[in-house]
mmCIF file of C-alpha atoms in Angstrom:
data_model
loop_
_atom_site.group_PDB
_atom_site.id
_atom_site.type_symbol
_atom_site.label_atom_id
_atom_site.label_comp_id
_atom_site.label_asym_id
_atom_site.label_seq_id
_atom_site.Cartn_x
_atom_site.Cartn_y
_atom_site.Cartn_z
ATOM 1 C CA UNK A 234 138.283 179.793 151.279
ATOM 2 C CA UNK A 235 139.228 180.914 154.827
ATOM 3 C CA UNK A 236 137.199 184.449 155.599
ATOM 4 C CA UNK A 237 139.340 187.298 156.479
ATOM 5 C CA UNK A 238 138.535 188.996 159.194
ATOM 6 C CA UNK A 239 139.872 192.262 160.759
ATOM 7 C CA UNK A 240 141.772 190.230 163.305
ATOM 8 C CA UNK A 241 144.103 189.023 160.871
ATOM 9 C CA UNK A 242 144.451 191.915 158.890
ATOM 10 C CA UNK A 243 147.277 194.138 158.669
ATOM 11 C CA UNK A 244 146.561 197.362 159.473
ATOM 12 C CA UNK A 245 148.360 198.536 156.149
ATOM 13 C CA UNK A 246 145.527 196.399 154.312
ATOM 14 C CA UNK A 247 142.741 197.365 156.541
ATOM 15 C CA UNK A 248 143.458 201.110 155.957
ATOM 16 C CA UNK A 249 144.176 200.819 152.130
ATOM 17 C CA UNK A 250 140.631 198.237 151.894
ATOM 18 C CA UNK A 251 138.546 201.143 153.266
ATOM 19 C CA UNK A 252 140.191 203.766 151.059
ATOM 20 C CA UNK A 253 139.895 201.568 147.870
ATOM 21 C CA UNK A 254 136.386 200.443 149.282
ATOM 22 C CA UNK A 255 135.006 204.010 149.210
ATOM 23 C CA UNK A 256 136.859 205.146 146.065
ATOM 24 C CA UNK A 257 135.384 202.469 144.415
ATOM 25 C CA UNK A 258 131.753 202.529 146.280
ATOM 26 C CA UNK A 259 129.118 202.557 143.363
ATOM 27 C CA UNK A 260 127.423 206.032 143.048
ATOM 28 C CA UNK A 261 123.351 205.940 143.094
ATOM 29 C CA UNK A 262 123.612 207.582 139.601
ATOM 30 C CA UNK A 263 126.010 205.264 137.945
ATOM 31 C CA UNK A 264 124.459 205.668 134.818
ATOM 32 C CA UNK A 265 124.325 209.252 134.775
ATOM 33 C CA UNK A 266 128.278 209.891 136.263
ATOM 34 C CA UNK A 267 129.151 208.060 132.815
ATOM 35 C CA UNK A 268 129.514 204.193 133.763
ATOM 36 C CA UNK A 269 128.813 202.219 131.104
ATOM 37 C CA UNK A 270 127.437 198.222 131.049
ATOM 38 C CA UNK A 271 129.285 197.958 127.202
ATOM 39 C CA UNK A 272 132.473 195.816 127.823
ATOM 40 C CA UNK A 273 135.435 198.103 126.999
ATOM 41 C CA UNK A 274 138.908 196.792 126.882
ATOM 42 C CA UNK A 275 141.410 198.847 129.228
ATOM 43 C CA UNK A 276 144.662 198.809 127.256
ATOM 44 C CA UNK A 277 147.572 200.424 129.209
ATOM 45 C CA UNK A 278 149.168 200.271 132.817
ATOM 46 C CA UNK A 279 147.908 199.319 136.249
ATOM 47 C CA UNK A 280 149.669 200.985 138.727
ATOM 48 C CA UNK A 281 150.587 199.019 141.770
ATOM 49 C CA UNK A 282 150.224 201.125 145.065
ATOM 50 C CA UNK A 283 152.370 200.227 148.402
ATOM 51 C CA UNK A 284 148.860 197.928 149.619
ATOM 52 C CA UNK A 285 148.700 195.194 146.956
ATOM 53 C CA UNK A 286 150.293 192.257 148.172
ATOM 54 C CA UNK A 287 150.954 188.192 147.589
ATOM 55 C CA UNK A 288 149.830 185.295 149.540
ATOM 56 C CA UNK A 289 150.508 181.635 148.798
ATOM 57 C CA UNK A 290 148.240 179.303 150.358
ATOM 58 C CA UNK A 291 149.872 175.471 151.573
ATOM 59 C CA UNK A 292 148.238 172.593 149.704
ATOM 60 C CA UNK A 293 144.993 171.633 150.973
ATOM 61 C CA UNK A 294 144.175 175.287 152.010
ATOM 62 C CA UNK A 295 144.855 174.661 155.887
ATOM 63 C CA UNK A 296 147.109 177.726 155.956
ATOM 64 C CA UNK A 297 149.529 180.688 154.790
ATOM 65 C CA UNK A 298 153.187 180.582 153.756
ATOM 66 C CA UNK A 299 154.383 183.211 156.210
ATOM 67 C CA UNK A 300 157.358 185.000 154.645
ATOM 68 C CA UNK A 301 159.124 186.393 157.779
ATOM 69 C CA UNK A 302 161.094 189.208 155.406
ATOM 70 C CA UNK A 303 157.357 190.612 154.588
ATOM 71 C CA UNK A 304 156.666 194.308 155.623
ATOM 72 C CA UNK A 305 153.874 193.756 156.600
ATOM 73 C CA UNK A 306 152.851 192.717 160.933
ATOM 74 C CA UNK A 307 150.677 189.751 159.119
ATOM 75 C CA UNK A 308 153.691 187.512 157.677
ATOM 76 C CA UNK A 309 151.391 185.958 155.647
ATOM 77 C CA UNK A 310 150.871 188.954 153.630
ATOM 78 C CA UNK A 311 153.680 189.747 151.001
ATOM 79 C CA UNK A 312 153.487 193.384 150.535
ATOM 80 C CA UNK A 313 154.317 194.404 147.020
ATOM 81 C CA UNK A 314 155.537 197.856 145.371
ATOM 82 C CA UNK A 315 155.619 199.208 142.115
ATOM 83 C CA UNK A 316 158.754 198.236 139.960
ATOM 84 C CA UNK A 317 160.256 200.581 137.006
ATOM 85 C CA UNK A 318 157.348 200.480 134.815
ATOM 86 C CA UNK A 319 154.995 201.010 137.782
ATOM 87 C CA UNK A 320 152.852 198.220 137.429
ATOM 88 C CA UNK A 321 151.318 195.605 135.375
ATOM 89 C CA UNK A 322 150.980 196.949 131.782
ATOM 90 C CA UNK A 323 147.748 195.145 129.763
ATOM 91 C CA UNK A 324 148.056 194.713 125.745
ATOM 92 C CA UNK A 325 152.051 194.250 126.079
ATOM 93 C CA UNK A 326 154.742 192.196 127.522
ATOM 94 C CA UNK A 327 156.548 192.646 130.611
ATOM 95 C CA UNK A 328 159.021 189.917 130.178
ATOM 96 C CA UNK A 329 162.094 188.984 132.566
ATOM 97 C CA UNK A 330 165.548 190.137 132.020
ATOM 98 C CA UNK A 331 168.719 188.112 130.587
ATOM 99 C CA UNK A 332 169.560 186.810 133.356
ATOM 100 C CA UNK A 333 166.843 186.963 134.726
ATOM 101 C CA UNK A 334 168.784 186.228 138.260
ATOM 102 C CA UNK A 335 171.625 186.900 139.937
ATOM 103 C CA UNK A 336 174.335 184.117 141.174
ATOM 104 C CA UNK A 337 171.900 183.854 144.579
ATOM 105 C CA UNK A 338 168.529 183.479 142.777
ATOM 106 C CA UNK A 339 167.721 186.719 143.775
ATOM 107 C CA UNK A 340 164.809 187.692 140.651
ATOM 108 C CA UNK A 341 166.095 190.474 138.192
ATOM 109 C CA UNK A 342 162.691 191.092 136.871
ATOM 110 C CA UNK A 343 161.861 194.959 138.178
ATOM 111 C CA UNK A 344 159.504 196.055 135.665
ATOM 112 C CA UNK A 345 156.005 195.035 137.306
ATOM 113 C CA UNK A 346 157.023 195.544 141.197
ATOM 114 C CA UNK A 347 160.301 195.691 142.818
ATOM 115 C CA UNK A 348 161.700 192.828 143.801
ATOM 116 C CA UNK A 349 161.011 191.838 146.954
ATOM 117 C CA UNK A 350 162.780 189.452 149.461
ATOM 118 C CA UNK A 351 160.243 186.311 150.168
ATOM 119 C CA UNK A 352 161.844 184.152 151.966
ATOM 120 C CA UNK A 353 165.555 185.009 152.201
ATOM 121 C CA UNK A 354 165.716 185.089 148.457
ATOM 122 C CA UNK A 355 163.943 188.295 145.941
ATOM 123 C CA UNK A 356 161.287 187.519 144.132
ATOM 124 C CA UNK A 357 159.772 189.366 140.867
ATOM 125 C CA UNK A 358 157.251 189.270 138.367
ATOM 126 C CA UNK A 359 157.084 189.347 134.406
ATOM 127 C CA UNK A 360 154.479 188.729 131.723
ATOM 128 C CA UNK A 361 155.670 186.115 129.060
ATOM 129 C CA UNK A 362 153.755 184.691 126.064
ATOM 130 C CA UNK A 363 150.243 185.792 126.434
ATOM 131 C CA UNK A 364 149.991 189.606 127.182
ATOM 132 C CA UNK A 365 147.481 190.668 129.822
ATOM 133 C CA UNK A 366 143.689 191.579 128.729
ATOM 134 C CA UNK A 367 141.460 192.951 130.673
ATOM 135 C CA UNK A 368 138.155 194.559 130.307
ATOM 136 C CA UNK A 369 135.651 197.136 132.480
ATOM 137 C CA UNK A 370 131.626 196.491 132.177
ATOM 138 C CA UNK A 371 130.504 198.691 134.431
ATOM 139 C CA UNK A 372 132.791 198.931 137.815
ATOM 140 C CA UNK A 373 133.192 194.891 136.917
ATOM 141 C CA UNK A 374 136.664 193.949 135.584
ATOM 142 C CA UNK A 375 137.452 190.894 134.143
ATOM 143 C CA UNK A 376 140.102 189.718 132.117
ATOM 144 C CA UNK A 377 143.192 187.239 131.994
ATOM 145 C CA UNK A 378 146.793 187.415 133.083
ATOM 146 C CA UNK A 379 147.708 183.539 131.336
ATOM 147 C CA UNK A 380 151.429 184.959 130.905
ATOM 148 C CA UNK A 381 151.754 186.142 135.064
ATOM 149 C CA UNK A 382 154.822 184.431 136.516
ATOM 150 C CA UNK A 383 156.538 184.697 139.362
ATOM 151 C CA UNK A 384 160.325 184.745 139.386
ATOM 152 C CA UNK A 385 162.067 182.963 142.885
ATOM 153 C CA UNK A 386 165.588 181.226 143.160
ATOM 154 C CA UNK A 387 166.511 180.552 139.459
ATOM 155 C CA UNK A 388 162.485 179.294 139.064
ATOM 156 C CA UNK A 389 160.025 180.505 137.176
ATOM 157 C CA UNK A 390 156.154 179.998 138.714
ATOM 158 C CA UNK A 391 153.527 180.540 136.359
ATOM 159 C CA UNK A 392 151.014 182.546 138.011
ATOM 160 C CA UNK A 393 148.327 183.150 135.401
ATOM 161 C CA UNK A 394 144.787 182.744 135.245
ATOM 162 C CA UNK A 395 141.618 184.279 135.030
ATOM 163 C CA UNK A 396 141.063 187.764 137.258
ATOM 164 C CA UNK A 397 138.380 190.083 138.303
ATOM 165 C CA UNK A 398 137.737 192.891 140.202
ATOM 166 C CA UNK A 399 136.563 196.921 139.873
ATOM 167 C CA UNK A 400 136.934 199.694 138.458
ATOM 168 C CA UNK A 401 135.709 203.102 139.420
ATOM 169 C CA UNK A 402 135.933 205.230 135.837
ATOM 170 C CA UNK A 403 135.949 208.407 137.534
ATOM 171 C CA UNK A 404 139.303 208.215 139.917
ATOM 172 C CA UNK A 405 140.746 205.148 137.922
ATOM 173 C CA UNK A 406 141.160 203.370 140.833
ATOM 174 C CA UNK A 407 141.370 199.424 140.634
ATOM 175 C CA UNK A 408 140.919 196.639 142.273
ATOM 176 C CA UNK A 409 141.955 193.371 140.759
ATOM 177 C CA UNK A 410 142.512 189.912 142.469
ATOM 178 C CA UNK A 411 143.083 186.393 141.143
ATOM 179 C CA UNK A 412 144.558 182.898 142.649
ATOM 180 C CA UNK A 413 146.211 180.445 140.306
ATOM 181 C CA UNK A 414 147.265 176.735 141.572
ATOM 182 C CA UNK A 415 151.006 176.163 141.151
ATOM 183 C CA UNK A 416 151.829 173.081 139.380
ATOM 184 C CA UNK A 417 155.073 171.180 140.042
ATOM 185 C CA UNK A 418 158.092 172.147 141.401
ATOM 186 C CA UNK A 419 158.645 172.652 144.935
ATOM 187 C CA UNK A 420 155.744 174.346 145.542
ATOM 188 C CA UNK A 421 153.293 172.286 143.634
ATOM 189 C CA UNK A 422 149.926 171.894 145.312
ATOM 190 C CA UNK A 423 150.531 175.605 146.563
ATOM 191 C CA UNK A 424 147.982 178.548 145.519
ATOM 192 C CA UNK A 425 149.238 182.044 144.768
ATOM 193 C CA UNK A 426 146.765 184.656 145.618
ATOM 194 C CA UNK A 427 147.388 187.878 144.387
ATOM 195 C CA UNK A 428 145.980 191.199 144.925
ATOM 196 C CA UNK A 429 146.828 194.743 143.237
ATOM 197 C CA UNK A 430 144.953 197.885 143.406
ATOM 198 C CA UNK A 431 145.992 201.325 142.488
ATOM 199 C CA UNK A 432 144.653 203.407 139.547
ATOM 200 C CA UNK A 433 144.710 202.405 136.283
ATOM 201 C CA UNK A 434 146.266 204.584 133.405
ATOM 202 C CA UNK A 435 145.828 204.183 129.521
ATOM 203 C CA UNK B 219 177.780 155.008 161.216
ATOM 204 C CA UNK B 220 175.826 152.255 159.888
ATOM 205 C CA UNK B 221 176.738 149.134 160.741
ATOM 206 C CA UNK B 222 178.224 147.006 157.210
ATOM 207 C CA UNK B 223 175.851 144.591 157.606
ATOM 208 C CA UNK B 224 172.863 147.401 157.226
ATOM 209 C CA UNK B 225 175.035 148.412 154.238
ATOM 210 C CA UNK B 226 175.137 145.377 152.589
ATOM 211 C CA UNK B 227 171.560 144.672 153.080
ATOM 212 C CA UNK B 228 170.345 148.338 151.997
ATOM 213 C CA UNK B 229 172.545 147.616 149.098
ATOM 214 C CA UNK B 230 170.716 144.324 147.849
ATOM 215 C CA UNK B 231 167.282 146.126 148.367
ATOM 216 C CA UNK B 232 166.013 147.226 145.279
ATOM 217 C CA UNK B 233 166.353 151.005 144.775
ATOM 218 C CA UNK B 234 163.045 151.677 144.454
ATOM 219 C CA UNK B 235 162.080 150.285 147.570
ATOM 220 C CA UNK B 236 164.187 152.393 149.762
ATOM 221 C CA UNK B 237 162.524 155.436 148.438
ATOM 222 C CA UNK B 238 158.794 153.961 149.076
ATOM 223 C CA UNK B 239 158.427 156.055 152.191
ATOM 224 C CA UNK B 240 159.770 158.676 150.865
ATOM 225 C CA UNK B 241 158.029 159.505 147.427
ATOM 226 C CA UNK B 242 154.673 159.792 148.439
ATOM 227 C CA UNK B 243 152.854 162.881 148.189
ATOM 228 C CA UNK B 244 152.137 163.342 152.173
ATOM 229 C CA UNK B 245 155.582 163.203 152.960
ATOM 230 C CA UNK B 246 156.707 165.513 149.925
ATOM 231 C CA UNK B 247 153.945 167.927 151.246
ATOM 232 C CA UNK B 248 155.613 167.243 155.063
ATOM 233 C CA UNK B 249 158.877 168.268 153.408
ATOM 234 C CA UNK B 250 157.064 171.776 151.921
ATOM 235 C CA UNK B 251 155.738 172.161 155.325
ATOM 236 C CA UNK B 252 159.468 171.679 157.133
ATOM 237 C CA UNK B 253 160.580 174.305 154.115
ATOM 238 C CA UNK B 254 157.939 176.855 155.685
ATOM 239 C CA UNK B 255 159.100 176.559 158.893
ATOM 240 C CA UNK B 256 162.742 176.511 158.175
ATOM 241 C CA UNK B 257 162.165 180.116 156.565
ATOM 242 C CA UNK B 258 160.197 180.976 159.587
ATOM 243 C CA UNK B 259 163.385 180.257 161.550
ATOM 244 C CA UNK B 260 166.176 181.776 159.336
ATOM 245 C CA UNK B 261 163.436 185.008 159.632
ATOM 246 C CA UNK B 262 163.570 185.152 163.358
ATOM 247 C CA UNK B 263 167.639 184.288 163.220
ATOM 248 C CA UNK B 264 167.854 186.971 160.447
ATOM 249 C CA UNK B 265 165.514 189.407 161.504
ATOM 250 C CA UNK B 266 165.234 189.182 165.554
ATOM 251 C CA UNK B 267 168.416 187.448 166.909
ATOM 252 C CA UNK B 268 171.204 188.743 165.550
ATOM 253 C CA UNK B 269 170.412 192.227 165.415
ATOM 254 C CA UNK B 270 169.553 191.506 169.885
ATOM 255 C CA UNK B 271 173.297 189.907 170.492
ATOM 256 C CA UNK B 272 175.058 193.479 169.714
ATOM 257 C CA UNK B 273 172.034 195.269 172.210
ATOM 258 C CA UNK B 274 173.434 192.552 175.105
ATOM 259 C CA UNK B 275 176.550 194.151 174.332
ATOM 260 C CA UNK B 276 178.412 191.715 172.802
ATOM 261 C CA UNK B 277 180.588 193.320 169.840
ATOM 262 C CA UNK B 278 180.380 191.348 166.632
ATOM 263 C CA UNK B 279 183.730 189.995 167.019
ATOM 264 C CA UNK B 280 182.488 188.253 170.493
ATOM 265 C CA UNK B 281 178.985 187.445 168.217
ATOM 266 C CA UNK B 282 181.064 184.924 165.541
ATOM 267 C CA UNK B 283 183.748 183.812 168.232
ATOM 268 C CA UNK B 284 180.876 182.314 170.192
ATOM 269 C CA UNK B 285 177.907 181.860 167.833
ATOM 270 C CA UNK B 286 179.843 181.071 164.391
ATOM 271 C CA UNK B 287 177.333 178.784 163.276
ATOM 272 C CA UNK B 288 174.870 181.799 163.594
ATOM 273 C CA UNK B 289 176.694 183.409 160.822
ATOM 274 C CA UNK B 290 177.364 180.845 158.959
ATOM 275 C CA UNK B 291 173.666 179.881 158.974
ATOM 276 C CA UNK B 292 172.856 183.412 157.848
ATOM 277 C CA UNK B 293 175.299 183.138 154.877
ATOM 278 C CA UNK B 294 174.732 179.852 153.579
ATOM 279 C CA UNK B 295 170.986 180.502 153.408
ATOM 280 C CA UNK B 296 170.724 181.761 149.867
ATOM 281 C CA UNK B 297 172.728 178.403 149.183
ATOM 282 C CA UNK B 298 170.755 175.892 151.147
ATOM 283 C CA UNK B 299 167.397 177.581 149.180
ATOM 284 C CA UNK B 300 169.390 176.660 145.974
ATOM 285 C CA UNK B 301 169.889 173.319 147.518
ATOM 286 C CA UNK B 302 166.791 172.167 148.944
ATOM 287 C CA UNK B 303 164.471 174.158 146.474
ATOM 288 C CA UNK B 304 165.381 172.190 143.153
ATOM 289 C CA UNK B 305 165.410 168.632 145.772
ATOM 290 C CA UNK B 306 162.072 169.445 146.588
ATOM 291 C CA UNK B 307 160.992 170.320 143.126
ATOM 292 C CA UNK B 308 162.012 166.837 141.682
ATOM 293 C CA UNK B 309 160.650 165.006 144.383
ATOM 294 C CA UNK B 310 157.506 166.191 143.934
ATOM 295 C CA UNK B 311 157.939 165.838 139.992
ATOM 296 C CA UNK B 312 158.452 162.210 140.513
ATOM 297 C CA UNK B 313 155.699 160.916 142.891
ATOM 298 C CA UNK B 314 153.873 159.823 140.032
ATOM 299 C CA UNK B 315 157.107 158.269 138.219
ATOM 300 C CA UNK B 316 158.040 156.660 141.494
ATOM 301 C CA UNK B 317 154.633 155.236 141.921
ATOM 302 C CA UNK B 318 154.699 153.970 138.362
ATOM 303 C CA UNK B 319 157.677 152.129 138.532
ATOM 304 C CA UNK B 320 157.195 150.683 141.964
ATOM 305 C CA UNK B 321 154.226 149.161 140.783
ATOM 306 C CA UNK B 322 156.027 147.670 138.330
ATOM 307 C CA UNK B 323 156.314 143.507 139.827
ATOM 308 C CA UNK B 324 160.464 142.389 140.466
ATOM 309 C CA UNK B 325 162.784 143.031 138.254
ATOM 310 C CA UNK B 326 164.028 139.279 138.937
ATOM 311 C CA UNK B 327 160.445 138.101 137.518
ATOM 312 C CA UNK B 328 161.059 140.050 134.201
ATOM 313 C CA UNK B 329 162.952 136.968 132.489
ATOM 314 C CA UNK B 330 159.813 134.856 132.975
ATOM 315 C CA UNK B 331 157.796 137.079 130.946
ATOM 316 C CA UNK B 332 159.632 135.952 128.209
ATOM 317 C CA UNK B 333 160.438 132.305 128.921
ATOM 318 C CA UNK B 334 156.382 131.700 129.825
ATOM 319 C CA UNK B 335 154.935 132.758 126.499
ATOM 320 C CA UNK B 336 157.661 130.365 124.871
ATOM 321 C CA UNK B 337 156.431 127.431 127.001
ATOM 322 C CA UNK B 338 152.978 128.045 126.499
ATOM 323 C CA UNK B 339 153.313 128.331 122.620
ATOM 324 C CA UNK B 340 155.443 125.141 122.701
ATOM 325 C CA UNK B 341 153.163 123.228 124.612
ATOM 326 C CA UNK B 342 150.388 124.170 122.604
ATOM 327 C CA UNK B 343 152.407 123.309 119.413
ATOM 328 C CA UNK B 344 152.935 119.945 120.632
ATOM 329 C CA UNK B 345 149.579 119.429 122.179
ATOM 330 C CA UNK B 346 148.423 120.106 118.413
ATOM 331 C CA UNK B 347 150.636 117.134 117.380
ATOM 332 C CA UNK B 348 153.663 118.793 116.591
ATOM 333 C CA UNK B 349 155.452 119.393 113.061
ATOM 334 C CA UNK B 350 154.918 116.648 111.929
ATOM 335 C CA UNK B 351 151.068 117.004 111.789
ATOM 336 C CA UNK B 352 151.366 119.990 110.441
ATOM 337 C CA UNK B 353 153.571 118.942 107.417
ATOM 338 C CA UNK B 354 150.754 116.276 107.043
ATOM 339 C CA UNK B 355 148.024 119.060 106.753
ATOM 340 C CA UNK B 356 150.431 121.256 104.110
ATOM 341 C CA UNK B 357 150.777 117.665 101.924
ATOM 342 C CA UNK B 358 146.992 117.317 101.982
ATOM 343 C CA UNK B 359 145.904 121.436 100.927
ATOM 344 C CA UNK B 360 148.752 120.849 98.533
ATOM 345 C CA UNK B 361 147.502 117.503 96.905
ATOM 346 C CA UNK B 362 144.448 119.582 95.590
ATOM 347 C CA UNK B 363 146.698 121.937 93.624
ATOM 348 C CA UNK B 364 147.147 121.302 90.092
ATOM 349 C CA UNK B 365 151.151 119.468 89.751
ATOM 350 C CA UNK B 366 152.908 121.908 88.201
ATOM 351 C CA UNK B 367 152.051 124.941 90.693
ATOM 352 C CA UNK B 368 152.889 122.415 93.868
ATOM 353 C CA UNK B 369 156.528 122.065 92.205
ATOM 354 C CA UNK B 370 156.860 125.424 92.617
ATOM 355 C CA UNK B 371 155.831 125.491 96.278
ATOM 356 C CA UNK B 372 157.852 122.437 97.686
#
């Protein structure tokens, strides 16, 4: 796994890293503040703020896609924003729409971020089959997205696997990242890495 | 323009063969990486140059009278990702099917898979001593079956 280092950060990230880092930094009296170690399911909506973002790594993991329509100075970063639900709901489905494109690929699915231009052409993102689950022990998350796909140019990427991250109880801020290895299609041998924070609501 | 004689030959190759450099995973990964940097380009084309020809004061009638293929770059992107996309997909689908059936030995060969196995089991029926022998073998299990049952079986 290549380290990142504040070199090739975007400033966007580096900013919204420090504010999620000390939102989420572990107070002394954990115990006391109300953290618990007992693994509680967290049934209801991550919210997606304006710093979670997408990478996809080429096969071998020599280097980043860079998506040139990003936001973002680091092309390699796909900035992401929150679609019509506002985020990434656990417990239910978030599937695509019917279509679920348009006649240039563009992605239709708006519910978990907006749809953003990667590559010339909109992506999206949608939940199908297995709803999302994911738990808090402690500030730990951990959970699954299996049903996670990514919607690009009349494809349909599953993105799933298994995530972790934290979870500060108190502001509800998250933090959750994951990577899943695409398998077949034009990208096969590519790895998505995703990363959302925000705060989480139930 | 080919010459016909490249034709013809490329013609009598088998089909699988003309694809052997190209179905490999290296060069299907190559072909990802030229995707990459194709959408790097179409960025800076997008994104960079054509919004600088109108600051050099060109208007954008003087823009697609002298760089048309600038514009029609820009709107036949969405259609070459349609294009090359799903062509990349099944290329990469099918390394393992290519590799399969290349392995496979000349199709000119396969009618000897069938004609061997009939030569060997007629040379081993005749190196047994042919049908004859083996009538002579039936006639002696037979002559140690009571008469009436053998009447049945001849």
């Amino acid at each position: 796994m290549r380290r990142m280092t504040s070199r090739f950060l975007p400033r966007t990230i580096t900013l919204s890293t420090l504010v999620v880092s000390a939102t989420l930094a572990v107070p002394a009296t954990a115990t006391a503040t109300g953290a618990s170690s007992a693994t509680q399911p967290l049934n209801g909506l991550f919210r997606v703020a304006a710093s979670s973002y997408f990478r996809m790594v080429y096969p071998g993991g020599a280097k980043y896609f860079k998506n040139p329509y990003s936001a973002d100075p680091n092309k390699t970063y796909t900035l992401i924003v929150a679609g019509s639900d506002g985020g990434l709901r656990t417990g239910a489905l978030q599937p695509a729409p019917a279509p679920a494109f348009d006649h240039h690929g563009n992605s239709l699915a708006g519910r978990i971020i907006r749809p953003t231009d990667f590559a010339g052409i909109n992506f999206g993102l949608a939940t199908k089959g297995t709803a999302p689950a994911i738990s808090v022990s402690g500030y730990r998350l951990t959970g699954q997205v299996k049903g996670f796909t990514a919607e690009w140019n009349n494809l349909s990427f599953s993105q799933g696997g298994q995530v972790t991250g934290s979870y500060n109880a108190q502001t509800h801020v998250y933090v959750l990242t994951w990577s899943s290895l695409i398998s077949g299609g034009p990208f096969n041998g590519f790895t998505g890495s995703w990363h959302l924070t925000g705060t989480f609501v139930s | 323009m080919p010459a016909a004689g490249t034709c013809r030959a490329s013609v009598r190759r088998p089909q699988t063969r003309r694809f052997k450099t190209i179905e490999t995973r290296a060069r299907v990964e190559r072909i990802q990486g030229y995707f990459g940097d194709m959408a790097v380009g179409q960025g800076a084309v997008q994104l960079r140059l054509v919004p600088a020809l109108p600051r050099s004061g060109l208007s954008p009638e003087e823009i697609n009278s002298r760089y048309p293929k600038l514009t029609t770059f820009d709107d036949q992107w969405a259609h070459i990702l349609n294009d090359m996309t799903p062509m990349i997909g099944a290329m990469s689908d099918n390394v393992a099917n290519y590799q399969a059936v290349a392995a496979l030995p000349p199709f000119a060969l396969f009618p000897w898979f069938f004609v061997a196995p009939g030569l060997i089991v007629i040379g081993s029926a005749t190196a047994a001593g042919g049908p004859g022998r083996a009538r002579r073998v039936l006639d002696a299990r037979l002559s140690d079956i009571p008469g009436p049952l053998v009447e049945g079986v001849k």
